XYZ file of C-alpha atoms in Angstrom:
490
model
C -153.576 -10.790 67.264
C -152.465 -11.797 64.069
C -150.922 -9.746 61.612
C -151.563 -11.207 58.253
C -154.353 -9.370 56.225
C -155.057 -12.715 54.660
C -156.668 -15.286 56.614
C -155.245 -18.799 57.345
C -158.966 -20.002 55.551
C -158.298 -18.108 51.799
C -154.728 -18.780 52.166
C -155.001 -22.095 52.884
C -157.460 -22.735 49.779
C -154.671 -21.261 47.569
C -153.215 -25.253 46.788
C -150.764 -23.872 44.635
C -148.868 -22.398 47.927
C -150.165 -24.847 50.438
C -149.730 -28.474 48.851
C -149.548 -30.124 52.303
C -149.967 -27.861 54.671
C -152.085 -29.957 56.939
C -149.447 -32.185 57.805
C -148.345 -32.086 61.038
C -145.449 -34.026 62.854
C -145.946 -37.607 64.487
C -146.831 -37.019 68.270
C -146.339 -39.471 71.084
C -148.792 -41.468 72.881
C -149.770 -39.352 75.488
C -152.435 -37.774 73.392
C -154.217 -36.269 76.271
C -154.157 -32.230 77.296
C -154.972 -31.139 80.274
C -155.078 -27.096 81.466
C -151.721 -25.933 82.777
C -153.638 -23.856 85.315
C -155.101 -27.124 87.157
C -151.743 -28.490 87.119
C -150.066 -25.301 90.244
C -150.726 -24.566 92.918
C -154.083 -23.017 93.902
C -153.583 -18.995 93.294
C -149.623 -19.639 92.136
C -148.053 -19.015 88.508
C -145.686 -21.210 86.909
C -141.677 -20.232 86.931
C -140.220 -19.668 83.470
C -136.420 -21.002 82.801
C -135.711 -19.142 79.611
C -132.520 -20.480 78.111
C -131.111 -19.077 74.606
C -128.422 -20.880 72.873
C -126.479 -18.236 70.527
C -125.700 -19.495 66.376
C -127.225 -23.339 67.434
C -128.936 -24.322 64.268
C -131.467 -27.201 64.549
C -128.232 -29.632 64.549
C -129.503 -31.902 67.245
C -130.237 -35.570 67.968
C -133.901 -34.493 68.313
C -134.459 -32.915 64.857
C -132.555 -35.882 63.511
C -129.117 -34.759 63.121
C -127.525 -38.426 64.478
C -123.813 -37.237 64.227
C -124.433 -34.306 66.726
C -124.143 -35.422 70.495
C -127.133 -33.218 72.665
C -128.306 -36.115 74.757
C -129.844 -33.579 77.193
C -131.687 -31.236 74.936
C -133.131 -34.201 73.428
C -134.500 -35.693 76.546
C -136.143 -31.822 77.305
C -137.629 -32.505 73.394
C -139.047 -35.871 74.767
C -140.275 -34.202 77.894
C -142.125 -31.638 75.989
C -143.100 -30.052 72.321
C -140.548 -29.511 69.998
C -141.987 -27.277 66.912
C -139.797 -29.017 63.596
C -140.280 -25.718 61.794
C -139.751 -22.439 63.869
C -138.128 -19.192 62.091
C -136.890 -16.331 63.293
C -137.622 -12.974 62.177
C -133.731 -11.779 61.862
C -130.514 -14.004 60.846
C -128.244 -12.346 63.125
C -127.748 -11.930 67.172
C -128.473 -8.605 68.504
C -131.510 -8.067 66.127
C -133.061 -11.553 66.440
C -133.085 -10.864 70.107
C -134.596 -8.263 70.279
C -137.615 -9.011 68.227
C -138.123 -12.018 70.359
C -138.082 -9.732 73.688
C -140.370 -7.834 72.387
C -142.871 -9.647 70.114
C -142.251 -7.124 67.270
C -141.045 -7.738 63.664
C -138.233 -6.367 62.008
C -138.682 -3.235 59.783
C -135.902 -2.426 57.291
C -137.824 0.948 56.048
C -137.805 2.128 59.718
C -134.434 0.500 60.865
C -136.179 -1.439 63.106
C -133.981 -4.739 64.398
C -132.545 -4.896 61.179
C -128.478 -4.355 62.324
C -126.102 -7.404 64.159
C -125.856 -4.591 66.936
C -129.968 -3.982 67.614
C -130.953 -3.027 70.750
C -134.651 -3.175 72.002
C -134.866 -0.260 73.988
C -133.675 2.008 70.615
C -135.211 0.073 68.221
C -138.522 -0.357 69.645
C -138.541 2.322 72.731
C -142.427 2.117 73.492
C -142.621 -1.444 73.799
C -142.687 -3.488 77.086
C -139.879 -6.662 76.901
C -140.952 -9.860 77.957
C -138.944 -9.754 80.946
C -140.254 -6.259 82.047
C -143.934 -7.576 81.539
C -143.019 -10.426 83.280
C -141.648 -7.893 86.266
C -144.429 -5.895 86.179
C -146.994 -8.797 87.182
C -145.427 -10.136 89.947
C -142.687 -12.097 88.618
C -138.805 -12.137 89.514
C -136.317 -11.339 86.629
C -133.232 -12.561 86.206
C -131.008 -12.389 83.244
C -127.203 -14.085 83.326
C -125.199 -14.343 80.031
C -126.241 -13.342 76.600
C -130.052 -12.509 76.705
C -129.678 -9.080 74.899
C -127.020 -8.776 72.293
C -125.877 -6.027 75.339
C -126.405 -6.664 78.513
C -127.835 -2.796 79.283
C -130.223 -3.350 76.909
C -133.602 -3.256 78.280
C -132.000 -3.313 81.852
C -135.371 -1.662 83.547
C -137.110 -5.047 82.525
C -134.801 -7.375 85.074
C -135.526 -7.429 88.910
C -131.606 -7.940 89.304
C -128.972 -6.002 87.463
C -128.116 -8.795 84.824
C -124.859 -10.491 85.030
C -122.368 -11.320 83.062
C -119.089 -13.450 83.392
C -116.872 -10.653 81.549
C -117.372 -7.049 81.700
C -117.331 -5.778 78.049
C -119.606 -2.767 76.411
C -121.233 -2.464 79.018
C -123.525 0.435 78.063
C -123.739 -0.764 74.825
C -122.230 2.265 72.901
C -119.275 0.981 71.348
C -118.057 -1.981 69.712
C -120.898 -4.193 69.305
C -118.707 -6.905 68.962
C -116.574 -6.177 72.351
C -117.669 -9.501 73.257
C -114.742 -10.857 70.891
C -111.319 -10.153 73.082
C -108.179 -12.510 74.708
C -109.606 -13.893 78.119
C -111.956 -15.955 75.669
C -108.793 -18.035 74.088
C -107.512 -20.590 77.172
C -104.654 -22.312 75.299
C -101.382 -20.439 75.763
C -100.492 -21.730 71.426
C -103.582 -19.456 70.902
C -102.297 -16.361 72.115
C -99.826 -15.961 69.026
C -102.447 -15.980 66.598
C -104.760 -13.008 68.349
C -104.555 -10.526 65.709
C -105.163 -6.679 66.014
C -109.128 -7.109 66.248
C -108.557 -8.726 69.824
C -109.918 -12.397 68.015
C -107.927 -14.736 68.599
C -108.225 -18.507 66.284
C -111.646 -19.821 65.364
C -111.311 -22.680 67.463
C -109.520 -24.289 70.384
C -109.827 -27.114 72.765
C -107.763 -26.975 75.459
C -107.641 -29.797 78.586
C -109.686 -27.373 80.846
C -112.759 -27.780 83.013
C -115.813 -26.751 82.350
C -116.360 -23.501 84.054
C -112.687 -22.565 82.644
C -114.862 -20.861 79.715
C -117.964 -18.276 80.286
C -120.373 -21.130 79.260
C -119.699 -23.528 82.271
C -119.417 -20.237 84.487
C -123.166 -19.225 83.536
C -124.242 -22.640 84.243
C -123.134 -22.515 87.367
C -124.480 -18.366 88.082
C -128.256 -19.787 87.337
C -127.737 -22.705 89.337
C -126.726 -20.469 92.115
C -129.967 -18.209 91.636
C -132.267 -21.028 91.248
C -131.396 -22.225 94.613
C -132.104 -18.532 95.663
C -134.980 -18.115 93.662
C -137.068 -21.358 95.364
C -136.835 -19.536 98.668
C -138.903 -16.679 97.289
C -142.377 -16.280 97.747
C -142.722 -15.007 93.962
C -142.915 -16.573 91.133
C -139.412 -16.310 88.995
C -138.550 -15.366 85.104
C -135.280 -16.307 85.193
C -133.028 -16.331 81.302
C -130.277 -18.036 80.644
C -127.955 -17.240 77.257
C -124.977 -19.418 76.166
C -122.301 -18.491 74.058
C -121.225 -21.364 72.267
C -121.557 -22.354 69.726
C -120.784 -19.098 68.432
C -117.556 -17.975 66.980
C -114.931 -18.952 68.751
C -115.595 -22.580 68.986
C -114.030 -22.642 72.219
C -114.488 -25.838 74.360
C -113.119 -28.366 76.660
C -110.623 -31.488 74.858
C -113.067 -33.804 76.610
C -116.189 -32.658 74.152
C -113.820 -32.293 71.335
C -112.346 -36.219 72.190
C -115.994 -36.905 72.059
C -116.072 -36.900 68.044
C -114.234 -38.702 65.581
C -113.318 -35.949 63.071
C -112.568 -38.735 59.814
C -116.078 -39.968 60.856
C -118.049 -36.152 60.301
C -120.221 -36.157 57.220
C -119.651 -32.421 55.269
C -122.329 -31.342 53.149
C -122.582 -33.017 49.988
C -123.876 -29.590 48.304
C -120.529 -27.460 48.079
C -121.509 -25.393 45.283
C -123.602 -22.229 44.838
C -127.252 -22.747 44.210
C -127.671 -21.930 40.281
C -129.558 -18.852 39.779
C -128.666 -17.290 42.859
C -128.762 -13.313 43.361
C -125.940 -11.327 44.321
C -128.333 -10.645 47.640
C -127.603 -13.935 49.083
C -124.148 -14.124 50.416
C -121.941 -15.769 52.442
C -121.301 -14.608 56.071
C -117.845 -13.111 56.373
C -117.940 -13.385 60.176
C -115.450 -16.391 60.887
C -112.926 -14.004 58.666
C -112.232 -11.575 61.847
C -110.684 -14.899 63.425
C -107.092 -16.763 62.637
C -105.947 -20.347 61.796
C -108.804 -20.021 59.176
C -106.567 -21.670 56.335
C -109.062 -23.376 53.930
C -111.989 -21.461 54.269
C -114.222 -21.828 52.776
C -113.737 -24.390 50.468
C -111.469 -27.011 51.316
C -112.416 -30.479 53.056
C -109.909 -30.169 55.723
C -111.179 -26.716 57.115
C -115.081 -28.345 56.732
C -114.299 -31.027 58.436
C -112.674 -29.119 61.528
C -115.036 -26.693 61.718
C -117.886 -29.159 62.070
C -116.216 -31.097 64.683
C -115.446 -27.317 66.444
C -119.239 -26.857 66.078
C -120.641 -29.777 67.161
C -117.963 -30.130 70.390
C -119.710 -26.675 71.224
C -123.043 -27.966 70.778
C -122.084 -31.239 73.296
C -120.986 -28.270 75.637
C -123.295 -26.267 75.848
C -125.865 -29.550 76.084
C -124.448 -31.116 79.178
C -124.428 -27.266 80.723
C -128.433 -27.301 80.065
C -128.176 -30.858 81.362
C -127.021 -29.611 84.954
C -129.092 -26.284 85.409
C -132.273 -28.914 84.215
C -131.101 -31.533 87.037
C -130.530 -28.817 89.812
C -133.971 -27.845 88.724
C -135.546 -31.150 88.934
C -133.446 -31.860 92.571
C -134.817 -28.872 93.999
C -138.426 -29.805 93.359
C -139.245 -26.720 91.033
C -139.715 -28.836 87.418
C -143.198 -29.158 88.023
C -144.371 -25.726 87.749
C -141.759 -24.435 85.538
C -142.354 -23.698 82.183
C -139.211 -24.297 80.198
C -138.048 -22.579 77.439
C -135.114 -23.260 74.597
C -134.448 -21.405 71.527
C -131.209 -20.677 69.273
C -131.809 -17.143 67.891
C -130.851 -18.114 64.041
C -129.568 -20.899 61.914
C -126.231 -20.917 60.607
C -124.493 -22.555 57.413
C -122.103 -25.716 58.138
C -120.609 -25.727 54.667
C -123.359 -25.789 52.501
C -123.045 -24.213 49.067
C -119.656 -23.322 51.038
C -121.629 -20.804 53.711
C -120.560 -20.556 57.108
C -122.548 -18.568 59.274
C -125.742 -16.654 58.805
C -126.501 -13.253 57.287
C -128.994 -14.009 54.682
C -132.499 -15.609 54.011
C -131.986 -19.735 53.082
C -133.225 -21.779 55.042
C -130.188 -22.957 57.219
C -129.930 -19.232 58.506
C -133.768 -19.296 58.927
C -134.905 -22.243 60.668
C -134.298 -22.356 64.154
C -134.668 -24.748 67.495
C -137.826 -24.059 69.543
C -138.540 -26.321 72.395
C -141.365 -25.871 75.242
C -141.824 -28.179 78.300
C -144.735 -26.617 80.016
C -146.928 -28.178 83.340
C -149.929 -29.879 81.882
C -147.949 -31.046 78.484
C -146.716 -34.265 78.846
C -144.521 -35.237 75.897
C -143.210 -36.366 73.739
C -145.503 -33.914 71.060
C -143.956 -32.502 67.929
C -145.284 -29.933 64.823
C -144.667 -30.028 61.976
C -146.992 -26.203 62.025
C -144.813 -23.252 60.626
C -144.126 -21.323 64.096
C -142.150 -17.625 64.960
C -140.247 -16.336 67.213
C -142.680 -13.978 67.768
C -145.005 -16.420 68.728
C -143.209 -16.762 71.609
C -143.879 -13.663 74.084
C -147.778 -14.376 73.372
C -147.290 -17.993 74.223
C -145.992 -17.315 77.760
C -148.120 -14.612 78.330
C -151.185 -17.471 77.586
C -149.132 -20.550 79.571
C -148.901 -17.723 82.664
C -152.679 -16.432 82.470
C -151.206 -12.931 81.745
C -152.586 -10.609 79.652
C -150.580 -8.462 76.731
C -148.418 -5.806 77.293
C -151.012 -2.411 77.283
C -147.485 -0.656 75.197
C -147.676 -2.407 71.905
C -149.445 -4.904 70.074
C -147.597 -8.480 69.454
C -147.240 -9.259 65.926
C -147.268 -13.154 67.322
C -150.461 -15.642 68.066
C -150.225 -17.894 71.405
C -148.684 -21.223 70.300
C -150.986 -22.953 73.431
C -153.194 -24.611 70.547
C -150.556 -26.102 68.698
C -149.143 -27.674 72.200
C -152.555 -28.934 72.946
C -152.698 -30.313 69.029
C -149.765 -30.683 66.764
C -151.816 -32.072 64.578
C -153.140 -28.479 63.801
C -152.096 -26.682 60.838
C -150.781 -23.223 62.563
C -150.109 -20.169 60.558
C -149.829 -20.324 56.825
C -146.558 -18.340 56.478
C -143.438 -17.155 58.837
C -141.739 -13.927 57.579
C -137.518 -12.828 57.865
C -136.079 -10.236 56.778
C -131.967 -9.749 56.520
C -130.716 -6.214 55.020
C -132.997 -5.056 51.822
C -134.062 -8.723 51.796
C -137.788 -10.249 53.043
C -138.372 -13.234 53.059
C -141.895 -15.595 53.694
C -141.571 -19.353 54.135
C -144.876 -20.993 54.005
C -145.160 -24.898 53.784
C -144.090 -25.602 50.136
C -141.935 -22.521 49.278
C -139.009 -19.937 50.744
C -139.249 -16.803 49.171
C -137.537 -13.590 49.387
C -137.361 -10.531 47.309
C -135.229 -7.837 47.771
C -135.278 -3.413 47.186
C -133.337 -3.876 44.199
C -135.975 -6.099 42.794
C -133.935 -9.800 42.840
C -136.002 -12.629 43.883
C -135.209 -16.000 44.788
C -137.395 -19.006 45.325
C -137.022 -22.477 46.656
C -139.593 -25.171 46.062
C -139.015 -27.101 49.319
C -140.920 -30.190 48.272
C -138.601 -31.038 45.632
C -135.048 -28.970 46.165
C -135.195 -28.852 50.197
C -131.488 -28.143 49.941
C -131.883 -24.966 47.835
C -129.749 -25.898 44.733
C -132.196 -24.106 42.498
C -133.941 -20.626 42.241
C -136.520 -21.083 40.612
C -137.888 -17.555 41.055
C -137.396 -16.576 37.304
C -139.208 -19.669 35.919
C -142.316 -18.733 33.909
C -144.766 -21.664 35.579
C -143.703 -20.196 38.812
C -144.929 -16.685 37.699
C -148.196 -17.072 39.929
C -146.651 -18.777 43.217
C -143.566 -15.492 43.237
C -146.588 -12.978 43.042
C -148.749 -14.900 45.784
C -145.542 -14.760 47.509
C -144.536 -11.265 46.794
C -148.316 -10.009 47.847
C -148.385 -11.826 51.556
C -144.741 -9.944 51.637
C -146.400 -6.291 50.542
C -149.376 -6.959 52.692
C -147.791 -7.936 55.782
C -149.059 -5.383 58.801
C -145.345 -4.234 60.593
């Protein structure tokens, strides 16, 4: 069900907004679709892997991002569908999570999934999670690492009590950021610079192995279940949530020795965009962390932070990389549908921003991959998709129907994965404090309570330099904008 009160037909007629909407990304040559039903076992359903990768912004090999080593996420890309232009409905963890659990957008007028600490089952207590629909038709639910911002969250919805490496708020009633204390720092020079917060440096790399941090340790938890879970005689939901790279950039030397830190490009737009608002800030988060000298201006601290990021990134990769093998070795890749998302974007020095917590597109745009039985890849889109989209989607790839508790404010991305060519929905919609934003093909727009608007022409200023919300010749596109944002059904 969709829940724009103008239809993809009128707004698609409106060229001003839609210069090239019909374009769609280039898709391999296996053309042909076939039903993902004819492709299981008589009277089975397909197993869902479900992995979330927290703060990873669409810097991968596979959206084009050649400095950025994610060898195995790419080859899942080529397997499958990757959709070039996904957005999620919140900038920030807890929040973002939650609306993708539950298929709901975020409400600032009703405090709905609008706060870093969100919690489905307070924000949005009638509504059935994915995982819990998933439970409730047959399925076994599993949840290990970050799924939830907290891992009580929702907890009714998993067959197993989900697990986590650490023990840390674990009813979810006090600091939302708990997850921040010492056992994540590994190097004995970073225990001098753990300040009073608990947080330790932004970064290390210690010469540790793998499952020395909670990242390699949740690899190996779901490769542990998955062995379990093929001895069932039920089908299996089973979610997997990495860390990195979130703050801390914590990782092995080897990933970190895997970069050349002269070689890393920095963003070649370290400057506000002109015209901005006083809405659209930069993220303060890597400020409750030490050995931040530089930030957030100065090469030196650019350059090291991109190398922390992207030696994360390679981390957390070759972790996907094993649970996807073990998968593959114990015959169950054929009739699983997999799953990868990053639940927001996040600033890598641009206009100096680092982090998310507001409504450009780097905190926006997000990775959404599907490898499904009965899509044979490699298929891309360039259609504007949500994370929203995605609880529908599974429901369709399973043969389930919707949850009977609430109405999904997402449409089944099934015909985009049987033709990328198709144009999808004519707008995705965000929203970050007092600020909404709607990103259709051409244009990012947001306006906020206070009346500030900013607008980016992506066809000619896809770097955002430029609001161009208070030009007179863009007086009609900011109030087409402004009315899909008013008349958008929440």
């Amino acid at each position: 069900m969709s829940d724009h009160t103008i239809s993809r037909r009128q707004f698609i007629k409106k060229t001003a907004l839609g210069a090239g909407g019909l374009v769609a990304g280039s898709i391999g040559a296996q053309t042909l679709f076939t039903n993902p039903a004819l492709t299981v076992k008589k009277g089975s359903k397909p197993n869902i892997l479900f992995i979330a990768v927290d703060d990873l912004r669409i810097q991968l090999g596979c959206y084009g991002h050649t400095q950025t080593l994610s060898p195995r996420i790419d080859q899942l890309a080529a397997d499958g569908i990757l959709f070039e232009r996904a957005y999620c409905q919140v900038p920030v963890c807890g929040a973002s999570r939650a609306s993708i659990l539950t298929g709901i957008r975020p409400d600032h007028s009703r405090g709905r999934f609008t706060a870093a600490g969100s919690r489905a089952d307070q924000d949005a207590p009638q509504a059935t999670t994915l995982p819990a629909h998933f439970k409730a038709h047959g399925y076994h639910t599993l949840g290990n690492g970050k799924i939830y911002h907290f891992v009580a969250d929702s907890a009714n919805g998993w067959s197993e009590t989900p697990w986590r490496p650490y023990d840390y708020d674990t009813d979810g009633n006090g600091d939302w950021a708990a997850y921040n204390f010492d056992k994540l720092w590994l190097d004995p020079a970073s225990k001098q610079y753990v300040g009073s917060n608990g947080r330790g440096p932004y970064f290390e790399c210690p010469d540790v192995p793998d499952d020395a941090y909670e990242d390699g340790k949740i690899a190996m938890k779901t490769i542990q279940d998955l062995r379990r879970l093929r001895a069932m005689d039920k089908p299996f939901f089973l979610a997997c949530g990495f860390s990195r790279p979130h703050l801390p950039f914590n990782a092995p030397k080897k990933y970190y020795d895997r970069y050349d830190p002269e070689a890393i490009d920095l963003a070649d737009n370290r400057y506000a965009p002109l015209n901005k608002p006083s809405g659209c800030t930069n993220s303060t988060e890597i400020k409750q962390y030490t050995k931040i000298e530089g930030w957030p201006n100065q090469d030196a601290f650019h350059r090291q932070a991109r190398h922390a990021y992207y030696a994360c990134v390679t981390y957390v990769d070759t972790m996907i990389g094993r649970i996807l093998d073990e998968l593959k070795s114990l015959g169950l890749d054929q009739n699983t549908i997999v799953v990868l998302w990053g639940d927001h974007g996040w600033h890598l020095g641009e206009h100096n921003f680092w982090g998310k917590h507001n409504t450009l597109n780097n905190a926006l745009q997000v990775p959404l991959l599907i490898r499904a039985p009965g899509f044979r890849g490699p298929l891309r889109t360039h259609s504007l998709v949500e994370f929203v989209d995605v609880y529908p989607t599974l429901c369709a790839l399973t043969g389930l129907p919707g949850p009977d508790s609430h109405t999904l404010a997402g449409e089944s991305l099934v015909p985009l994965m049987q033709n990328p060519l198709q144009s999808g929905k004519p707008a995705a919609y965000s929203e970050w404090g007092t600020g909404r934003a709607v990103k259709t093909d051409r244009y990012l727009y947001t306006e906020w309570s206070n009346g500030s608007k900013m607008l980016y022409d992506h066809q000619i200023d896809p770097d955002e330099n430029n609001n161009v919300a208070g030009q007179p010749e863009n007086s009609s596109v900011v109030a087409e904008l402004s009315s899909l944002l008013q008349n958008l059904i929440l």
